[in-house]
mmCIF file of N, CA and C in Angstrom:
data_model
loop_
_atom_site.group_PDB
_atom_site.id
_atom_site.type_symbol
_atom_site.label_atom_id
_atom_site.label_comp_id
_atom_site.label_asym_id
_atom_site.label_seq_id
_atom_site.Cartn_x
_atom_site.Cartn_y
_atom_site.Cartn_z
ATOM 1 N N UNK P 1 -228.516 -96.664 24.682
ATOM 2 C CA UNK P 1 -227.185 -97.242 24.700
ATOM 3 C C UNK P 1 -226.652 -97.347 23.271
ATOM 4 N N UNK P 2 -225.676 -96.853 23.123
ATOM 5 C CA UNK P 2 -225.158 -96.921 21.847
ATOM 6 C C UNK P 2 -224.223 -98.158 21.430
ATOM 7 N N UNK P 3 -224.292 -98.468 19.873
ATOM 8 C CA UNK P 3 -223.775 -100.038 19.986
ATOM 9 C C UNK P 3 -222.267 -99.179 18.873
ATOM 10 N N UNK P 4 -221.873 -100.330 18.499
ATOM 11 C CA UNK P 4 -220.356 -100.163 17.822
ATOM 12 C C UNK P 4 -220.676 -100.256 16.480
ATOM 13 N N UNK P 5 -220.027 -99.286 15.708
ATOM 14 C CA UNK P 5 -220.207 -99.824 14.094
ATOM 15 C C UNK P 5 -219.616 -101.318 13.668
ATOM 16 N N UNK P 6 -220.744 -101.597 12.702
ATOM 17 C CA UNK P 6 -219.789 -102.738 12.027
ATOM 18 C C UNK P 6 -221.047 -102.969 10.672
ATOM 19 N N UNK P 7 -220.223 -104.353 9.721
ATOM 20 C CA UNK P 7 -221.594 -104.526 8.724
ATOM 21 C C UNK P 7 -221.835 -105.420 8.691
ATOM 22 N N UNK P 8 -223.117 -105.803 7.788
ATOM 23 C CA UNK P 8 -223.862 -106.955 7.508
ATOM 24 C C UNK P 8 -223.552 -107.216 6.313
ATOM 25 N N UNK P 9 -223.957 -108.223 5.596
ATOM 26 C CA UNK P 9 -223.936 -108.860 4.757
ATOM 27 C C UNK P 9 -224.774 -109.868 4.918
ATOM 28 N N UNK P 10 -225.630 -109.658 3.457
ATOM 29 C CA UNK P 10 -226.957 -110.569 4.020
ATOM 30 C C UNK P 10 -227.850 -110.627 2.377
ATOM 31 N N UNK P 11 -228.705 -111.716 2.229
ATOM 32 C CA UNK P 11 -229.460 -111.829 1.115
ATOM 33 C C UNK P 11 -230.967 -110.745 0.477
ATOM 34 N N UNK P 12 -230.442 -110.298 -0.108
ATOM 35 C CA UNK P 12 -231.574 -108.942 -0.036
ATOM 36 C C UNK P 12 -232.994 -109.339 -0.610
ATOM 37 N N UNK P 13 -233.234 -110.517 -0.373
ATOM 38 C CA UNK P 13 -234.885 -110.654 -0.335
ATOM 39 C C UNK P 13 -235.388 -109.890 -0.001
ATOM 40 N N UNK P 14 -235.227 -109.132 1.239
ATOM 41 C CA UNK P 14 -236.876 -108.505 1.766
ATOM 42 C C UNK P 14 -236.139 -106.665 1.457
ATOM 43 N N UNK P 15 -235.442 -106.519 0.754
ATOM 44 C CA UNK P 15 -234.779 -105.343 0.394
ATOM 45 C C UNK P 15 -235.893 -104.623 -1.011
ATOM 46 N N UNK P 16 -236.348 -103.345 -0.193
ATOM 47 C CA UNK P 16 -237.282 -102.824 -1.497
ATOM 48 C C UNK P 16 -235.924 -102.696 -2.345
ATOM 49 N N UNK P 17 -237.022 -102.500 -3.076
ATOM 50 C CA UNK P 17 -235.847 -102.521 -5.375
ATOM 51 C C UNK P 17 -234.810 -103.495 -5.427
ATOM 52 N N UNK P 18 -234.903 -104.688 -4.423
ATOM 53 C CA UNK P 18 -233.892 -106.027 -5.038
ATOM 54 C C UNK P 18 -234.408 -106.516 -6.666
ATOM 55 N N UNK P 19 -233.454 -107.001 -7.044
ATOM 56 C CA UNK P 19 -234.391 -107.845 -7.734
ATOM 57 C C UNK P 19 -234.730 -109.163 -7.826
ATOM 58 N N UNK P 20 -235.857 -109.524 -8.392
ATOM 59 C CA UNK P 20 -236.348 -110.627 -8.460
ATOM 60 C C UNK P 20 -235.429 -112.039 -7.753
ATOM 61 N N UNK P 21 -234.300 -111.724 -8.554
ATOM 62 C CA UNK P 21 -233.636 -113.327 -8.482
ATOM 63 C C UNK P 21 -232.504 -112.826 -7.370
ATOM 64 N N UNK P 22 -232.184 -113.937 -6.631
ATOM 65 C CA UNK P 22 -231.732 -113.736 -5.244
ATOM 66 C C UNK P 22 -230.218 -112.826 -5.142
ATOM 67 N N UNK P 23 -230.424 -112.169 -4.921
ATOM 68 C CA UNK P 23 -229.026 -111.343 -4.742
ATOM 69 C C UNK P 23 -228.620 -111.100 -3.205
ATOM 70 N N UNK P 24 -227.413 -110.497 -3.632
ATOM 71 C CA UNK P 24 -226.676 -109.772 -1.983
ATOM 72 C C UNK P 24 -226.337 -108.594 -2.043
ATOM 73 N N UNK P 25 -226.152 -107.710 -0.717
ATOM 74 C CA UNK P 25 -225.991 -106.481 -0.530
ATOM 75 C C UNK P 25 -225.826 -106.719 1.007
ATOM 76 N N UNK P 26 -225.032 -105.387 1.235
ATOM 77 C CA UNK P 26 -224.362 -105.455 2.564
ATOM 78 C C UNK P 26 -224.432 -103.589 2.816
ATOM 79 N N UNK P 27 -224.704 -103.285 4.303
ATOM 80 C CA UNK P 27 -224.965 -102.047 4.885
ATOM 81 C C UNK P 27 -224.049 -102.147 5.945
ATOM 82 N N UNK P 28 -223.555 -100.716 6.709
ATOM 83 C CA UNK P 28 -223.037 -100.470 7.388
ATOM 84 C C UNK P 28 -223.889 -99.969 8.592
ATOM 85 N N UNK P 29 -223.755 -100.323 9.404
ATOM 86 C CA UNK P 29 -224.636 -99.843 11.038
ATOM 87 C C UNK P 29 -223.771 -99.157 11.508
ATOM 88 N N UNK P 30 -224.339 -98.080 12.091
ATOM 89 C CA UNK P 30 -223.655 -96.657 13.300
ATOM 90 C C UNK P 30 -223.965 -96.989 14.327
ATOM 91 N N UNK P 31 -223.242 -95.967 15.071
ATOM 92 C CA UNK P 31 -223.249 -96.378 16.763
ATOM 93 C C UNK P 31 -224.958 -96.327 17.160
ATOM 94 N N UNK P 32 -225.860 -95.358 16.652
ATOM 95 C CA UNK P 32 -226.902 -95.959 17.358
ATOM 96 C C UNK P 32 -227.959 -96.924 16.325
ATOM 97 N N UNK P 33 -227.241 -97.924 16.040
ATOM 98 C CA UNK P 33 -228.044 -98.745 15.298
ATOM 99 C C UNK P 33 -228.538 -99.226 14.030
ATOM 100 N N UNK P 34 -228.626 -97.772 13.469
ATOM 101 C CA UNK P 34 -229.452 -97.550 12.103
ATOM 102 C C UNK P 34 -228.710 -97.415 11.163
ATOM 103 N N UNK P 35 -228.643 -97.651 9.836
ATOM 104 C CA UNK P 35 -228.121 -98.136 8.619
ATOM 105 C C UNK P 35 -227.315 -96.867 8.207
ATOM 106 N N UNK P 36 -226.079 -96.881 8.036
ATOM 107 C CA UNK P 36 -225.484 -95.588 7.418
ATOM 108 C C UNK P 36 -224.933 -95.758 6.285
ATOM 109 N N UNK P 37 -224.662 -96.565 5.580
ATOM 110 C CA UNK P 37 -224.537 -97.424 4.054
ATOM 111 C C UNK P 37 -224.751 -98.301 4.163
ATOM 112 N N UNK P 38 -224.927 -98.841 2.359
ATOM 113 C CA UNK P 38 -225.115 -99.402 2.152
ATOM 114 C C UNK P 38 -224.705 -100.044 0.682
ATOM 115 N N UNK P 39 -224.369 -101.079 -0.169
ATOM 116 C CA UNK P 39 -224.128 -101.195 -1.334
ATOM 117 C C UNK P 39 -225.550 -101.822 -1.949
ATOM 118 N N UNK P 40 -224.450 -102.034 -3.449
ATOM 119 C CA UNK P 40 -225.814 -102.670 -4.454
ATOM 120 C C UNK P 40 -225.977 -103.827 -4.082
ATOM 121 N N UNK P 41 -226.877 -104.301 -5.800
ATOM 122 C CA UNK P 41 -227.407 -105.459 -5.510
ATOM 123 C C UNK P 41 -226.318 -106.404 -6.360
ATOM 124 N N UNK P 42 -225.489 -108.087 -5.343
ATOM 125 C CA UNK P 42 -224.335 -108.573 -6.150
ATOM 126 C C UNK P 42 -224.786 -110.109 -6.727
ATOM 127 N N UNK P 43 -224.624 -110.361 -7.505
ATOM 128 C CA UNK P 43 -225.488 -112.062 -8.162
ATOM 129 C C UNK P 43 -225.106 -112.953 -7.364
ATOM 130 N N UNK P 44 -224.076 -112.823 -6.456
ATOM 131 C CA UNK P 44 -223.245 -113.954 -6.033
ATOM 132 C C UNK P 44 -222.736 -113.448 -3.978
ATOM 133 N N UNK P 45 -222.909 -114.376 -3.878
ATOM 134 C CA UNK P 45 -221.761 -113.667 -2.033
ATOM 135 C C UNK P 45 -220.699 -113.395 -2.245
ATOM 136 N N UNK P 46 -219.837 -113.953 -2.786
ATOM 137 C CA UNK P 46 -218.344 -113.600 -3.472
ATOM 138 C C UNK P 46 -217.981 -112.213 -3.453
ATOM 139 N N UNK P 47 -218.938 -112.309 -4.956
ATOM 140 C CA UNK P 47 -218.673 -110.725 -4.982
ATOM 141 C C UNK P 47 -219.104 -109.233 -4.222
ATOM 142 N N UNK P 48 -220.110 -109.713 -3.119
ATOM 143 C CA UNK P 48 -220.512 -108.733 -2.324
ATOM 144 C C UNK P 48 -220.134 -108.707 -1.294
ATOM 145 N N UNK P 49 -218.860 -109.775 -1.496
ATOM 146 C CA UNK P 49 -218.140 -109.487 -0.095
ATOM 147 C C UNK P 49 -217.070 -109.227 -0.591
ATOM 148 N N UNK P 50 -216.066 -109.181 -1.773
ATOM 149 C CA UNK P 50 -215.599 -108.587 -1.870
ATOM 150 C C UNK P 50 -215.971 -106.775 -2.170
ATOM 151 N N UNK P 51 -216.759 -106.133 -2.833
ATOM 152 C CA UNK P 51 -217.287 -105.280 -2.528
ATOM 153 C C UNK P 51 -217.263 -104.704 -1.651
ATOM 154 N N UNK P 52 -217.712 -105.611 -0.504
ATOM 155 C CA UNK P 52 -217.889 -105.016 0.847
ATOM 156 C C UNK P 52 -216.207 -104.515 1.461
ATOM 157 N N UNK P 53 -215.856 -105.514 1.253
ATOM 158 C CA UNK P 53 -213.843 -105.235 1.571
ATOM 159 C C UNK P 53 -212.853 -104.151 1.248
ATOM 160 N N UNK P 54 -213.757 -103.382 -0.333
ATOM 161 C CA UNK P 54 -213.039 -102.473 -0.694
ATOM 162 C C UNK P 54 -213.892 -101.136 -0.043
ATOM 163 N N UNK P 55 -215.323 -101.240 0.284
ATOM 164 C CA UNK P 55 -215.471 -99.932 0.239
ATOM 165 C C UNK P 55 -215.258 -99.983 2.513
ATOM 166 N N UNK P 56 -214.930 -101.099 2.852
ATOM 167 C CA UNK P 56 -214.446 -101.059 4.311
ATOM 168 C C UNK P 56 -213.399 -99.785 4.683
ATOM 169 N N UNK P 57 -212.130 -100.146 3.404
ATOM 170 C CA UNK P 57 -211.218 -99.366 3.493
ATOM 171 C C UNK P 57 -211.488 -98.126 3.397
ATOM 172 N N UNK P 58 -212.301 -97.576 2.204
ATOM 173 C CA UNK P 58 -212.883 -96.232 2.330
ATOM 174 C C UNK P 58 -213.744 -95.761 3.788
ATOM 175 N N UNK P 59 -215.033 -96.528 3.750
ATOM 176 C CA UNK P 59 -215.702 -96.460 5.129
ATOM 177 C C UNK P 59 -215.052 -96.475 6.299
ATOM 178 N N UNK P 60 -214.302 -96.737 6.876
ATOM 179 C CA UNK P 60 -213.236 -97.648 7.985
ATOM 180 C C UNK P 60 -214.410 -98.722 8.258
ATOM 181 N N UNK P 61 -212.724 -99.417 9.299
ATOM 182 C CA UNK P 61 -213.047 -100.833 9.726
ATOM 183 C C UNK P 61 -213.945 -100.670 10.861
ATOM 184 N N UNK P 62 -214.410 -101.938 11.032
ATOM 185 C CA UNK P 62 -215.663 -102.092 11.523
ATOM 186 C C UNK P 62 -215.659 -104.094 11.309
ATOM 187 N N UNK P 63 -216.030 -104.601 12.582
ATOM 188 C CA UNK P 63 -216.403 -106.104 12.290
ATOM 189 C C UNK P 63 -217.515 -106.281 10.952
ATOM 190 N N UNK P 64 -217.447 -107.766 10.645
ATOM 191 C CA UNK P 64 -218.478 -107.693 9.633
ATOM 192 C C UNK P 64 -219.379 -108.913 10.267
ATOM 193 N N UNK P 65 -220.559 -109.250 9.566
ATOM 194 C CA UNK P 65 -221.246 -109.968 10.277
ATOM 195 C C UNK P 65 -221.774 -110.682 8.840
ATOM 196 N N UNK P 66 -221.478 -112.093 8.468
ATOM 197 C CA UNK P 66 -222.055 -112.486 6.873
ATOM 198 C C UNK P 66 -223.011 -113.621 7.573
ATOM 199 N N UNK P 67 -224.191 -113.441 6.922
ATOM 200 C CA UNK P 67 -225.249 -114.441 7.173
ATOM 201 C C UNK P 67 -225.596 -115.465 5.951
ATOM 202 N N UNK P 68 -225.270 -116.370 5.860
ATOM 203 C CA UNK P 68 -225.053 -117.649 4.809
ATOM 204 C C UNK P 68 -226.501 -117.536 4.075
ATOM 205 N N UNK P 69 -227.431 -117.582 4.885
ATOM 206 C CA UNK P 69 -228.716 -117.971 4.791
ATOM 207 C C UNK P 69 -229.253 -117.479 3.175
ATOM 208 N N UNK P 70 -229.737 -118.857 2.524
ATOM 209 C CA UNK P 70 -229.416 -118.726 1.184
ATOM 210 C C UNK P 70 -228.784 -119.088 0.494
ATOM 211 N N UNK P 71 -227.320 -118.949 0.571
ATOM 212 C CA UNK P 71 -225.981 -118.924 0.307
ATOM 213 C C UNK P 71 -226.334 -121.191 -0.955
ATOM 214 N N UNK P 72 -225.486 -120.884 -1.848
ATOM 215 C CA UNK P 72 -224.879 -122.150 -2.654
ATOM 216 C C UNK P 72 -223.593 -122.408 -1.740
ATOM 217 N N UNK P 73 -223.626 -123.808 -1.355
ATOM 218 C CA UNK P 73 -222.098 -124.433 -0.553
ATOM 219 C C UNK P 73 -221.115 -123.573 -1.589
ATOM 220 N N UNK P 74 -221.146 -123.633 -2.826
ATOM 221 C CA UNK P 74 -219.990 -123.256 -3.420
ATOM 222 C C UNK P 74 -219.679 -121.483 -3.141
ATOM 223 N N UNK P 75 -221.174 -120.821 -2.827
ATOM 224 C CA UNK P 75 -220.237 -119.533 -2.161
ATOM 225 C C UNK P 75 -220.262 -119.543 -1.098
ATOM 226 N N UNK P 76 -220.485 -120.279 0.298
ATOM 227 C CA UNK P 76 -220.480 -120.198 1.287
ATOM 228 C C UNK P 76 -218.937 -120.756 1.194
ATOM 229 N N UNK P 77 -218.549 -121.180 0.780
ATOM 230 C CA UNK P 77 -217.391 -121.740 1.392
ATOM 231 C C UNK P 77 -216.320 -120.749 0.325
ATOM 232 N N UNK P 78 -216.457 -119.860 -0.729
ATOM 233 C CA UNK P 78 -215.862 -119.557 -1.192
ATOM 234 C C UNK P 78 -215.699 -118.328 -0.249
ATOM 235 N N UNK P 79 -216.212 -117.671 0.434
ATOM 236 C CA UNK P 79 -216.312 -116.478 1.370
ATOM 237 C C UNK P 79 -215.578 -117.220 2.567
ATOM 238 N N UNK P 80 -216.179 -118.103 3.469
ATOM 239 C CA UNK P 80 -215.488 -118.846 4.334
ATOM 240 C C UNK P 80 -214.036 -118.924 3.812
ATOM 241 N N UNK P 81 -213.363 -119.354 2.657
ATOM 242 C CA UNK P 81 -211.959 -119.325 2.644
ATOM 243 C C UNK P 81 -211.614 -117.799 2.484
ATOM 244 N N UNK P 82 -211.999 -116.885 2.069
ATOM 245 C CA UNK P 82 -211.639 -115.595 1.855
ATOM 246 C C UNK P 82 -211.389 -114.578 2.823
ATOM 247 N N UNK P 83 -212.136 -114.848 3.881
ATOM 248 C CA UNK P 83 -212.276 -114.357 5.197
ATOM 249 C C UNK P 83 -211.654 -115.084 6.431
ATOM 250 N N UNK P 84 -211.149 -116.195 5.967
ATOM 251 C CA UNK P 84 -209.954 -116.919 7.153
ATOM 252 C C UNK P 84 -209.077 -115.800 7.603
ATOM 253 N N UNK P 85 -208.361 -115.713 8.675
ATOM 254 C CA UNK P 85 -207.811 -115.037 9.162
ATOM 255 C C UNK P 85 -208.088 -113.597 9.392
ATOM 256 N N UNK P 86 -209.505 -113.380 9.209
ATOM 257 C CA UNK P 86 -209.276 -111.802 9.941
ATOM 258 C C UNK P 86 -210.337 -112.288 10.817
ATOM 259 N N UNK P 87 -210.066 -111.419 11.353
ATOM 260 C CA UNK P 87 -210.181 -112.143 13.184
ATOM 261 C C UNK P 87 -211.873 -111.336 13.419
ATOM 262 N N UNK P 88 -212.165 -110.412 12.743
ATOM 263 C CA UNK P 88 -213.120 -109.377 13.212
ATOM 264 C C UNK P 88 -214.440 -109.889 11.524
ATOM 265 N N UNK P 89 -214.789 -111.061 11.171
ATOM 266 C CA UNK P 89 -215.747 -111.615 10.221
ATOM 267 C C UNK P 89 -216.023 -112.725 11.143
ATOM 268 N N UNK P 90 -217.676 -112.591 11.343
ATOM 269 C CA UNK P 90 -218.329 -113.671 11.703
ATOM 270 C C UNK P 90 -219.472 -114.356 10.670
ATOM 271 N N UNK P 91 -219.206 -115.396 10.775
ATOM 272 C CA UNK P 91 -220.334 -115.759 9.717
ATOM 273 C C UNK P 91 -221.385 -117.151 10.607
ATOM 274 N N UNK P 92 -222.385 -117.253 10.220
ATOM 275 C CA UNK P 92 -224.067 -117.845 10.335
ATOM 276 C C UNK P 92 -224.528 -117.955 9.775
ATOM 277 N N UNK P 93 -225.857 -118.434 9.697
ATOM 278 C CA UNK P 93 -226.702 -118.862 8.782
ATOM 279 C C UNK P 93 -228.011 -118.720 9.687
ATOM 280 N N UNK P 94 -229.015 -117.882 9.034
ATOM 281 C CA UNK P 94 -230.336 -117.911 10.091
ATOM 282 C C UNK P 94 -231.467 -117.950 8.675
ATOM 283 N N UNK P 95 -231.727 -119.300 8.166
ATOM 284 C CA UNK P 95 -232.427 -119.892 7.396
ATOM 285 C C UNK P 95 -233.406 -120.537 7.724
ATOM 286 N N UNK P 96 -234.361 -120.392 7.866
ATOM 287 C CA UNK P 96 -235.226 -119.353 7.256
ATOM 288 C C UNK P 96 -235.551 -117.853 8.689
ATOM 289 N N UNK P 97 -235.273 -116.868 7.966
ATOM 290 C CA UNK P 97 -235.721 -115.944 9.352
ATOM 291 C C UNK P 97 -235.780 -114.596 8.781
ATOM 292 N N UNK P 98 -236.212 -113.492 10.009
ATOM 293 C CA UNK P 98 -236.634 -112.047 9.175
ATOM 294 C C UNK P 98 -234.964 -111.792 8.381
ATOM 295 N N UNK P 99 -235.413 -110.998 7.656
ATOM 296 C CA UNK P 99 -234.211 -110.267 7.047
ATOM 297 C C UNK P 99 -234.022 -108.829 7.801
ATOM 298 N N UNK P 100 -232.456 -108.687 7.476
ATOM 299 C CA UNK P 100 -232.054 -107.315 8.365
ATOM 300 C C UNK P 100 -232.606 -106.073 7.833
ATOM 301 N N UNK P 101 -233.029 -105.167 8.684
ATOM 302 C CA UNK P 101 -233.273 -104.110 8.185
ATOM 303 C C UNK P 101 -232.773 -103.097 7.208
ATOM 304 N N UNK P 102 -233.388 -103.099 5.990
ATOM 305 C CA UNK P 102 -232.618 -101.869 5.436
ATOM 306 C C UNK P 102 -232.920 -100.276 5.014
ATOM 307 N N UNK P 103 -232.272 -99.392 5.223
ATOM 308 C CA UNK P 103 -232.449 -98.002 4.856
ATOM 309 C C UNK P 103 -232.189 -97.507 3.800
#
């Protein structure tokens, strides 16, 4: 069964070649599942979600899916205001839990 594109956004702990100190990076999923981009590694959620916003437009749209987990209140909520109104960003928090797969 094939699923719908869309992306993640998520803390790249368990991401081979992150580095050390906690960063973010966000991938794009294809219809059957598996990772078809992906970006770097960003110091902050902020900026890897903006990141993520510009290369959407290139990539097309696609829901996004941001997982807090990790996240400083001050960027969780700085993303939370940034992402008000588009209707197709969900955000969570699954602290402590596996990390998403990456390719």
């Amino acid at each position: 069964m094939a699923c719908r594109h869309f992306y993640e956004v998520f803390r790249a702990r368990a991401v081979s070649g992150a580095p050390a100190s906690g960063t973010w990076t966000w991938q794009r999923i294809g219809r059957a599942g598996a990772p078809v981009a992906h970006g770097d590694f960003y110091p902050t959620l902020p900026e890897c979600f903006a990141a993520l916003k510009e290369n959407r437009t290139e990539l097309g749209m696609a829901p996004v899916h941001i997982d807090l987990a990790g996240a400083s209140l001050e960027e969780a909520s700085s993303v939370v205001a940034v992402s008000l109104g588009e209707q197709d960003v969900t955000i969570t928090s699954t602290d402590p839990g596996p990390s998403p797969k990456f390719a």
